């Protein structure tokens, strides 16, 4: 039988060191425990847990972080906890531990909260002492220092216990809701109650719809770093034109800023030059960046707190739009302005999309572009999908497309509230092989996207430092760096 190691299992290579209690790793270790302050976001996470406790009195609530995912053989992707777990703990990217599980245990007056997680790799010669040097996936010799359980408790403001104690903690005849599909081991420990579990998932998603002041601060920081990444890219455009894979240079330029300023990327960077801009999620980024083309850059820095920016600019590689490029750009810019004007507390969530689409439709009509003609069988809402297939924005937060598990009536069919953070991003995409448009339009894709927080006085643009209008973009690109 193949030997396995680690909580989730991994084949052990022939060159892996033996898991022995004695030998070169036994004894001689310094005391390195630390006194950690409470994280700034922990008090806000505590309030969110209280809201969960009030919603599910008398029930156990289980929210896993998720675990590592294999990239190839014995290499894993960088760990990123589930957003619901992050929201309820305020955990940071540099400290997040795979396979952690937050448990709210009911009491007569509310819930106690325990975070089951991996403690530091022991050095005491006990049963698990070989983990430090022999476990390639979790051993600290391989992956770096973790916090001790007391350090975790101090940093997050919750009781911390070893993950190995979780199964015992989940026993007993207590109604239990689990955020499912995140940790298969946790799913197997608790008999599913589909309706109850689905209610928990929706509630945790809806809990993120309105951002508190700390979250908005984190989003501001993420967007500021995102703006800095766009500034970097403009400075590197000329060099990118000299490379066969100039899109990769653009991608790498932004990604470097993301790692410097935050935890990394909120999503894979879209660096789409020329006709690649007509592909909504172009992340291959293997094409050239040519003078005379447009570059559509859709990118976001994820802060150490996991909150992300999401901004798009469509830039003329040469520094100036051609007449036809400007015509498309100006129409998209006007549509975005109309969408922004529709943002206010109490407005239907869909109003900004409808406003942007109305401008696009009128503009396309003026150009004589009605792809299905004026037929009674084609609804107005579908008429222009050939050129602008997706919606004009989405909620933003811990996920780029945040709160996706929320019920339709609270999100897509809901109303905007103070504290909502969302994008406005209309676009036009004329495919290079689309014979319903004039040849001069084929291969042009334009999207403009900014991030907004809804306040009592209207929308505040978090990405306002980036030029948006065509004239401003050209002036920005011409400025010395």
Coordinates of C-alpha atoms in Angstrom, one line a residue:
X1 CA 0.0 0.0 0.0
X2 CA 1.2 3.4 -0.9
X3 CA 2.3 5.5 2.1
X4 CA 0.5 8.8 2.6
X5 CA 1.3 11.9 4.6
X6 CA -0.5 15.1 5.6
X7 CA -4.2 15.6 6.5
X8 CA -5.4 15.3 2.9
X9 CA -2.9 12.7 1.8
X10 CA 0.1 13.0 -0.6
X11 CA 2.4 10.3 -2.1
X12 CA 5.7 10.4 -0.4
X13 CA 8.7 10.4 -2.7
X14 CA 11.7 8.1 -2.4
X15 CA 13.9 11.0 -1.4
X16 CA 11.7 12.2 1.5
X17 CA 13.5 12.1 4.9
X18 CA 12.4 9.5 7.4
X19 CA 9.8 10.4 10.0
X20 CA 11.8 9.5 13.1
X21 CA 11.5 10.9 16.6
X22 CA 15.3 10.8 17.1
X23 CA 18.0 12.0 14.8
X24 CA 19.3 15.4 13.6
X25 CA 16.0 17.3 14.3
X26 CA 15.6 16.2 18.0
X27 CA 16.2 18.9 20.6
X28 CA 18.1 22.1 20.5
X29 CA 15.2 24.4 19.5
X30 CA 14.9 28.0 20.8
X31 CA 11.7 29.3 22.4
X32 CA 10.1 31.5 19.7
X33 CA 6.5 32.1 20.9
X34 CA 5.3 35.7 20.2
X35 CA 2.9 38.2 21.7
X36 CA 0.6 39.2 18.9
X37 CA -1.8 42.2 18.9
X38 CA -5.4 41.8 17.8
X39 CA -5.7 42.3 14.0
X40 CA -7.5 45.5 13.1
X41 CA -10.2 43.7 11.3
X42 CA -10.9 41.2 14.1
X43 CA -13.4 43.5 15.9
X44 CA -15.5 43.8 12.8
X45 CA -15.3 40.0 12.2
X46 CA -16.6 39.6 15.8
X47 CA -19.7 41.7 14.9
X48 CA -20.3 39.6 11.9
X49 CA -20.1 36.4 13.9
X50 CA -22.7 37.9 16.3
X51 CA -25.0 38.4 13.4
X52 CA -24.6 34.8 12.4
X53 CA -25.3 33.7 16.0
X54 CA -28.5 35.8 16.1
X55 CA -29.7 34.3 12.8
X56 CA -29.1 30.6 13.8
X57 CA -29.9 30.4 17.5
X58 CA -29.6 26.9 19.0
X59 CA -27.7 25.6 15.9
X60 CA -24.1 24.7 15.3
X61 CA -22.6 26.6 12.4
X62 CA -19.5 25.2 10.7
X63 CA -17.5 27.4 8.2
X64 CA -14.3 25.8 6.7
X65 CA -11.5 27.7 5.2
X66 CA -10.9 25.0 2.5
X67 CA -7.6 23.3 1.8
X68 CA -4.7 23.2 -0.6
X69 CA -5.3 22.4 -4.3
X70 CA -2.8 20.4 -6.3
X71 CA -1.2 22.2 -9.3
X72 CA 1.0 19.3 -10.4
X73 CA 2.2 16.2 -8.7
X74 CA 3.6 17.4 -5.3
X75 CA 3.2 21.2 -5.9
X76 CA 0.1 23.1 -4.7
X77 CA -1.4 26.4 -5.7
X78 CA -1.0 29.2 -3.2
X79 CA -3.6 28.8 -0.5
X80 CA -6.6 31.1 -0.6
X81 CA -9.3 30.6 2.1
X82 CA -13.0 30.7 1.3
X83 CA -14.3 34.2 1.4
X84 CA -17.0 33.4 4.0
X85 CA -14.3 32.1 6.4
X86 CA -12.2 35.2 5.8
X87 CA -15.2 37.5 6.4
X88 CA -15.9 35.8 9.8
X89 CA -12.3 35.8 11.0
X90 CA -10.4 38.7 9.3
X91 CA -7.6 36.3 8.6
X92 CA -4.7 37.6 6.5
X93 CA -3.1 36.1 3.4
X94 CA 0.3 35.8 4.9
X95 CA -1.0 33.9 7.9
X96 CA -3.9 31.8 6.6
X97 CA -3.6 28.1 7.4
X98 CA -5.2 25.4 5.1
X99 CA -7.8 23.1 6.5
X100 CA -8.9 25.5 9.3
X101 CA -12.5 25.4 10.4
X102 CA -14.6 28.0 12.3
X103 CA -17.2 26.5 14.6
X104 CA -20.0 28.4 16.3
X105 CA -21.3 26.2 19.1
X106 CA -24.7 27.0 20.5
X107 CA -25.2 27.9 24.2
X108 CA -28.2 29.1 26.1
X109 CA -27.5 32.7 25.3
X110 CA -25.7 32.6 21.9
X111 CA -22.6 30.8 20.7
X112 CA -19.1 30.1 21.7
X113 CA -16.6 30.4 18.8
X114 CA -13.6 28.1 18.2
X115 CA -11.2 28.1 15.3
X116 CA -9.8 24.6 14.7
X117 CA -6.5 24.9 12.9
X118 CA -3.0 23.5 12.6
X119 CA -0.7 24.6 15.4
X120 CA 3.0 25.0 14.9
X121 CA 5.0 22.0 13.8
X122 CA 6.1 20.5 17.2
X123 CA 9.7 20.0 18.1
X124 CA 9.2 18.0 21.4
X125 CA 9.8 14.5 20.1
X126 CA 6.1 13.6 20.4
X127 CA 3.9 11.7 17.9
X128 CA 3.8 14.5 15.4
X129 CA 7.3 15.9 15.8
X130 CA 8.5 14.6 12.4
X131 CA 6.0 16.8 10.6
X132 CA 8.4 19.7 10.8
X133 CA 11.0 18.2 8.5
X134 CA 9.2 15.3 6.8
X135 CA 5.9 16.7 5.7
X136 CA 6.5 18.6 2.5
X137 CA 2.9 20.0 2.4
X138 CA 2.5 21.2 6.0
X139 CA 5.9 20.9 7.7
X140 CA 7.4 24.3 8.7
X141 CA 10.8 23.3 7.4
X142 CA 9.1 23.3 4.0
X143 CA 6.4 25.9 4.1
X144 CA 7.4 28.4 6.9
X145 CA 6.4 29.2 10.4
X146 CA 2.7 29.1 11.5
X147 CA 1.3 30.8 14.6
X148 CA 0.9 28.8 17.8
X149 CA -2.6 28.3 18.9
X150 CA -2.3 31.1 21.6
X151 CA -0.9 33.4 18.9
X152 CA -3.8 32.6 16.6
X153 CA -6.3 33.3 19.5
X154 CA -4.6 36.6 20.3
X155 CA -4.5 37.8 16.6
X156 CA -8.1 36.8 15.7
X157 CA -9.8 37.2 19.0
X158 CA -11.3 33.6 19.1
X159 CA -10.5 30.5 20.9
X160 CA -8.1 28.3 18.9
X161 CA -7.8 24.5 19.0
X162 CA -6.0 21.9 17.1
X163 CA -7.7 20.7 13.9
X164 CA -7.3 17.1 15.1
X165 CA -9.9 17.9 17.8
X166 CA -12.6 18.9 15.2
X167 CA -14.3 15.6 14.7
X168 CA -14.9 15.2 18.4
X169 CA -16.2 18.7 18.6
X170 CA -18.8 18.0 15.9
X171 CA -20.3 15.0 17.7
X172 CA -23.5 15.2 19.6
X173 CA -27.2 15.7 18.8
X174 CA -27.0 19.3 17.8
X175 CA -28.6 20.8 14.7
X176 CA -25.7 21.7 12.5
X177 CA -25.4 23.8 9.4
X178 CA -22.2 23.4 7.3
X179 CA -20.9 25.6 4.5
X180 CA -20.6 22.7 2.1
X181 CA -18.4 22.1 -0.9
X182 CA -15.4 23.7 0.8
X183 CA -13.8 20.9 2.7
X184 CA -14.7 17.3 1.8
X185 CA -13.5 16.0 5.2
X186 CA -15.8 18.4 7.1
X187 CA -18.7 17.5 4.7
X188 CA -18.2 13.8 5.6
X189 CA -18.3 14.5 9.4
X190 CA -21.8 16.0 9.4
X191 CA -24.9 14.5 7.8
X192 CA -26.1 17.1 5.2
X193 CA -29.4 18.9 5.6
X194 CA -29.6 20.4 2.1
X195 CA -32.2 23.2 2.8
X196 CA -30.5 24.3 6.0
X197 CA -27.1 24.2 4.5
X198 CA -28.3 26.2 1.5
X199 CA -29.8 28.8 3.8
X200 CA -26.5 29.2 5.5
X201 CA -24.6 29.6 2.3
X202 CA -27.0 32.3 1.1
X203 CA -26.9 34.1 4.4
X204 CA -23.1 34.2 4.6
X205 CA -23.1 35.6 1.1
X206 CA -25.7 38.3 1.8
X207 CA -23.9 39.2 5.0
X208 CA -21.1 40.6 2.7
X209 CA -23.4 42.8 0.6
X210 CA -23.1 45.9 2.8
X211 CA -19.5 46.7 3.6
X212 CA -18.5 48.2 7.0
X213 CA -16.0 51.1 7.3
X214 CA -13.0 48.7 7.8
X215 CA -13.9 46.8 4.6
X216 CA -14.3 50.0 2.6
X217 CA -10.8 51.0 3.8
X218 CA -9.4 47.7 2.7
X219 CA -11.1 48.1 -0.7
X220 CA -9.6 51.6 -1.0
X221 CA -6.2 50.2 -0.4
X222 CA -6.7 47.4 -2.9
X223 CA -7.9 49.8 -5.6
X224 CA -5.0 52.3 -4.9
X225 CA -2.5 49.5 -5.5
X226 CA -4.5 48.5 -8.6
X227 CA -4.2 52.1 -9.9
X228 CA -0.5 52.0 -9.3
X229 CA -0.3 48.8 -11.4
X230 CA -2.0 50.5 -14.3
X231 CA 0.5 53.4 -14.0
X232 CA 3.3 50.8 -14.2
X233 CA 1.8 49.3 -17.3
X234 CA 1.6 52.6 -19.2
X235 CA 5.3 53.1 -18.4
X236 CA 6.1 49.7 -19.9
X237 CA 3.9 49.8 -23.0
X238 CA 6.7 50.9 -25.4
X239 CA 8.9 48.0 -24.3
X240 CA 6.0 45.6 -24.7
X241 CA 5.7 46.5 -28.4
X242 CA 9.2 45.1 -29.0
X243 CA 8.3 41.6 -27.7
X244 CA 6.7 38.7 -29.4
X245 CA 4.6 38.1 -26.3
X246 CA 4.1 41.7 -25.3
X247 CA 0.8 40.8 -23.5
X248 CA 2.9 38.6 -21.1
X249 CA 5.1 41.6 -20.3
X250 CA 2.1 43.7 -19.5
X251 CA 0.7 40.9 -17.3
X252 CA 4.0 40.5 -15.5
X253 CA 4.3 44.2 -14.9
X254 CA 0.9 44.4 -13.2
X255 CA 1.4 41.2 -11.3
X256 CA 4.7 42.4 -9.8
X257 CA 2.8 45.4 -8.4
X258 CA 0.1 43.1 -7.0
X259 CA 2.6 41.0 -5.1
X260 CA 4.5 44.1 -3.9
X261 CA 1.4 45.9 -2.6
X262 CA -0.9 43.1 -1.6
X263 CA -1.4 39.4 -1.3
X264 CA -1.5 39.0 -5.1
X265 CA -4.1 39.1 -7.8
X266 CA -7.8 39.2 -7.2
X267 CA -8.2 37.3 -10.5
X268 CA -6.1 36.4 -13.4
X269 CA -5.0 39.5 -15.3
X270 CA -6.6 40.2 -18.6
X271 CA -4.0 41.8 -20.9
X272 CA -5.8 41.7 -24.3
X273 CA -4.2 43.6 -27.2
X274 CA -5.8 44.0 -30.6
X275 CA -8.7 41.6 -31.4
X276 CA -8.0 39.7 -28.1
X277 CA -9.9 42.5 -26.4
X278 CA -13.1 41.0 -27.9
X279 CA -12.6 37.9 -25.7
X280 CA -14.2 38.8 -22.3
X281 CA -11.9 36.8 -20.2
X282 CA -8.7 36.7 -22.3
X283 CA -6.0 35.4 -19.8
X284 CA -3.7 33.5 -22.2
X285 CA -1.9 36.8 -22.7
X286 CA 0.4 35.3 -25.3
X287 CA 0.0 37.8 -28.1
X288 CA 1.9 40.8 -29.3
X289 CA 1.2 44.5 -28.4
X290 CA 1.3 46.5 -31.6
X291 CA 1.3 50.2 -32.3
X292 CA -2.1 51.2 -33.7
X293 CA -3.9 48.6 -31.6
X294 CA -5.9 48.9 -28.4
X295 CA -4.8 47.2 -25.2
X296 CA -7.7 46.2 -22.8
X297 CA -6.3 45.7 -19.3
X298 CA -8.7 44.3 -16.7
X299 CA -6.9 43.7 -13.5
X300 CA -7.1 43.9 -9.7
X301 CA -4.8 43.8 -6.7
X302 CA -5.9 41.6 -3.8
X303 CA -4.9 43.2 -0.5
X304 CA -3.4 41.1 2.3
X305 CA -6.9 41.1 3.8
X306 CA -8.2 39.4 0.5
X307 CA -10.3 42.4 -0.6
X308 CA -9.8 43.1 -4.2
X309 CA -9.9 45.9 -6.7
X310 CA -11.3 45.4 -10.3
X311 CA -10.5 48.1 -12.9
X312 CA -10.4 48.1 -16.7
X313 CA -8.9 50.6 -19.1
X314 CA -8.7 50.3 -22.8
X315 CA -5.6 52.1 -24.0
X316 CA -4.3 53.1 -27.4
X317 CA -0.9 51.5 -27.6
X318 CA 0.6 54.3 -29.7
X319 CA -0.8 56.9 -27.2
X320 CA -3.5 58.2 -29.4
X321 CA -6.8 56.7 -30.5
X322 CA -7.6 56.4 -34.2
X323 CA -10.8 58.0 -35.3
X324 CA -12.8 54.7 -35.3
X325 CA -11.3 53.6 -32.0
X326 CA -12.2 56.9 -30.4
X327 CA -15.8 56.6 -31.8
X328 CA -16.2 53.2 -30.0
X329 CA -14.4 54.4 -26.9
X330 CA -16.5 57.5 -26.6
X331 CA -19.7 55.5 -26.8
X332 CA -18.6 53.1 -24.1
X333 CA -17.5 56.1 -22.0
X334 CA -20.9 57.7 -22.4
X335 CA -22.6 54.5 -21.4
X336 CA -20.5 54.2 -18.3
X337 CA -21.3 57.8 -17.3
X338 CA -25.0 57.0 -17.7
X339 CA -24.6 54.0 -15.5
X340 CA -22.7 55.9 -12.8
X341 CA -25.4 58.6 -12.8
X342 CA -28.0 55.9 -11.9
X343 CA -26.1 54.8 -8.7
X344 CA -27.9 56.0 -5.6
X345 CA -29.3 54.4 -2.4
X346 CA -32.8 53.1 -3.1
X347 CA -32.3 52.6 -6.9
X348 CA -32.9 49.2 -8.3
X349 CA -29.6 47.3 -8.6
X350 CA -30.3 46.8 -12.4
X351 CA -30.9 50.5 -13.0
X352 CA -27.2 51.3 -13.8
X353 CA -27.1 48.4 -16.3
X354 CA -30.3 49.6 -18.0
X355 CA -29.0 53.1 -18.2
X356 CA -25.7 52.1 -19.8
X357 CA -27.4 49.7 -22.2
X358 CA -29.8 52.5 -23.3
X359 CA -26.9 54.6 -24.3
X360 CA -25.1 51.8 -26.1
X361 CA -28.4 50.9 -28.0
X362 CA -29.0 54.4 -29.1
X363 CA -25.4 54.7 -30.3
X364 CA -25.5 51.5 -32.2
X365 CA -28.8 52.4 -33.7
X366 CA -27.3 55.7 -34.9
X367 CA -24.5 53.7 -36.5
X368 CA -27.1 51.5 -38.2
X369 CA -26.1 48.4 -36.2
X370 CA -29.1 46.3 -35.3
X371 CA -27.8 42.8 -35.7
X372 CA -31.2 41.1 -35.8
X373 CA -33.0 43.9 -37.6
X374 CA -36.3 45.4 -36.4
X375 CA -38.0 42.1 -35.9
X376 CA -40.9 41.6 -33.6
X377 CA -39.5 38.2 -32.5
X378 CA -36.4 39.7 -30.9
X379 CA -36.7 41.3 -27.5
X380 CA -35.1 44.6 -26.8
X381 CA -33.0 43.1 -24.0
X382 CA -31.4 40.6 -26.4
X383 CA -31.1 42.8 -29.4
X384 CA -27.5 44.0 -28.8
X385 CA -26.1 40.9 -27.0
X386 CA -24.1 40.1 -30.1
X387 CA -21.9 43.2 -29.4
X388 CA -22.1 43.4 -25.6
X389 CA -22.9 40.0 -24.2
X390 CA -22.5 40.5 -20.4
X391 CA -23.9 42.7 -17.7
X392 CA -22.5 46.2 -16.9
X393 CA -21.2 45.5 -13.4
X394 CA -21.2 43.4 -10.2
X395 CA -20.7 43.6 -6.5
X396 CA -17.1 43.8 -5.3
X397 CA -15.4 42.7 -2.1
X398 CA -13.6 39.6 -0.9
X399 CA -14.4 38.1 -4.3
X400 CA -14.1 40.0 -7.5
X401 CA -17.7 38.9 -8.3
X402 CA -18.7 39.2 -4.6
X403 CA -21.8 37.8 -2.9
X404 CA -22.6 35.4 -5.7
X405 CA -24.4 33.1 -3.4
X406 CA -27.0 35.7 -2.4
X407 CA -30.6 35.2 -3.3
X408 CA -31.8 37.0 -6.4
X409 CA -34.3 39.2 -4.4
X410 CA -31.5 40.6 -2.2
X411 CA -28.9 41.1 -5.0
X412 CA -29.9 41.2 -8.7
X413 CA -33.5 42.2 -8.0
X414 CA -32.7 44.2 -4.9
X415 CA -32.0 47.8 -4.3
X416 CA -28.7 49.7 -3.8
X417 CA -27.8 50.5 -0.1
X418 CA -25.3 52.7 1.5
X419 CA -22.2 50.5 1.9
X420 CA -22.6 48.5 -1.3
X421 CA -19.5 48.4 -3.4
X422 CA -19.8 47.6 -7.1
X423 CA -18.3 48.0 -10.5
X424 CA -19.7 49.8 -13.5
X425 CA -18.2 48.3 -16.7
X426 CA -20.1 48.5 -20.0
X427 CA -18.3 47.4 -23.1
X428 CA -18.6 46.8 -26.8
X429 CA -16.9 43.9 -28.5
X430 CA -16.9 43.6 -32.3
X431 CA -15.5 40.2 -33.2
X432 CA -12.9 40.1 -35.9
X433 CA -15.0 37.7 -38.0
X434 CA -18.4 39.4 -37.5
X435 CA -19.8 40.3 -40.9
X436 CA -22.7 42.3 -39.5
X437 CA -20.4 45.2 -38.7
X438 CA -18.2 47.4 -41.0
X439 CA -14.7 46.1 -41.6
X440 CA -13.2 49.1 -39.7
X441 CA -15.0 48.0 -36.5
X442 CA -14.0 44.3 -36.6
X443 CA -11.5 43.3 -33.9
X444 CA -12.2 46.4 -31.7
X445 CA -13.1 45.7 -28.1
X446 CA -13.5 48.4 -25.5
X447 CA -14.4 48.1 -21.8
X448 CA -14.1 50.8 -19.1
X449 CA -14.5 49.8 -15.5
X450 CA -14.4 51.6 -12.2
X451 CA -15.2 50.7 -8.6
X452 CA -17.8 52.6 -6.6
X453 CA -19.0 52.7 -3.0
X454 CA -22.6 53.8 -2.5
X455 CA -22.9 56.6 0.1
X456 CA -25.9 58.6 1.3
X457 CA -24.7 61.4 -1.0
X458 CA -24.3 59.1 -4.1
X459 CA -21.5 57.0 -5.5
X460 CA -17.8 57.6 -4.7
X461 CA -15.4 56.4 -7.3
X462 CA -12.5 54.5 -5.6
X463 CA -10.5 54.4 -8.9
X464 CA -10.9 58.0 -9.7
X465 CA -7.1 58.5 -9.9
X466 CA -7.1 56.8 -13.3
X467 CA -8.1 58.9 -16.3
X468 CA -11.3 57.8 -18.0
X469 CA -12.3 60.1 -20.9
X470 CA -10.5 59.6 -24.2
X471 CA -8.7 63.0 -24.1
X472 CA -7.6 62.4 -20.5
X473 CA -6.3 59.0 -21.4
X474 CA -4.2 60.4 -24.2
X475 CA -2.8 63.1 -22.0
X476 CA -2.0 60.6 -19.3
X477 CA -0.2 58.3 -21.7
X478 CA 1.8 61.3 -23.1
X479 CA 3.0 62.4 -19.7
X480 CA 6.7 61.7 -18.8
X481 CA 7.4 58.7 -16.4

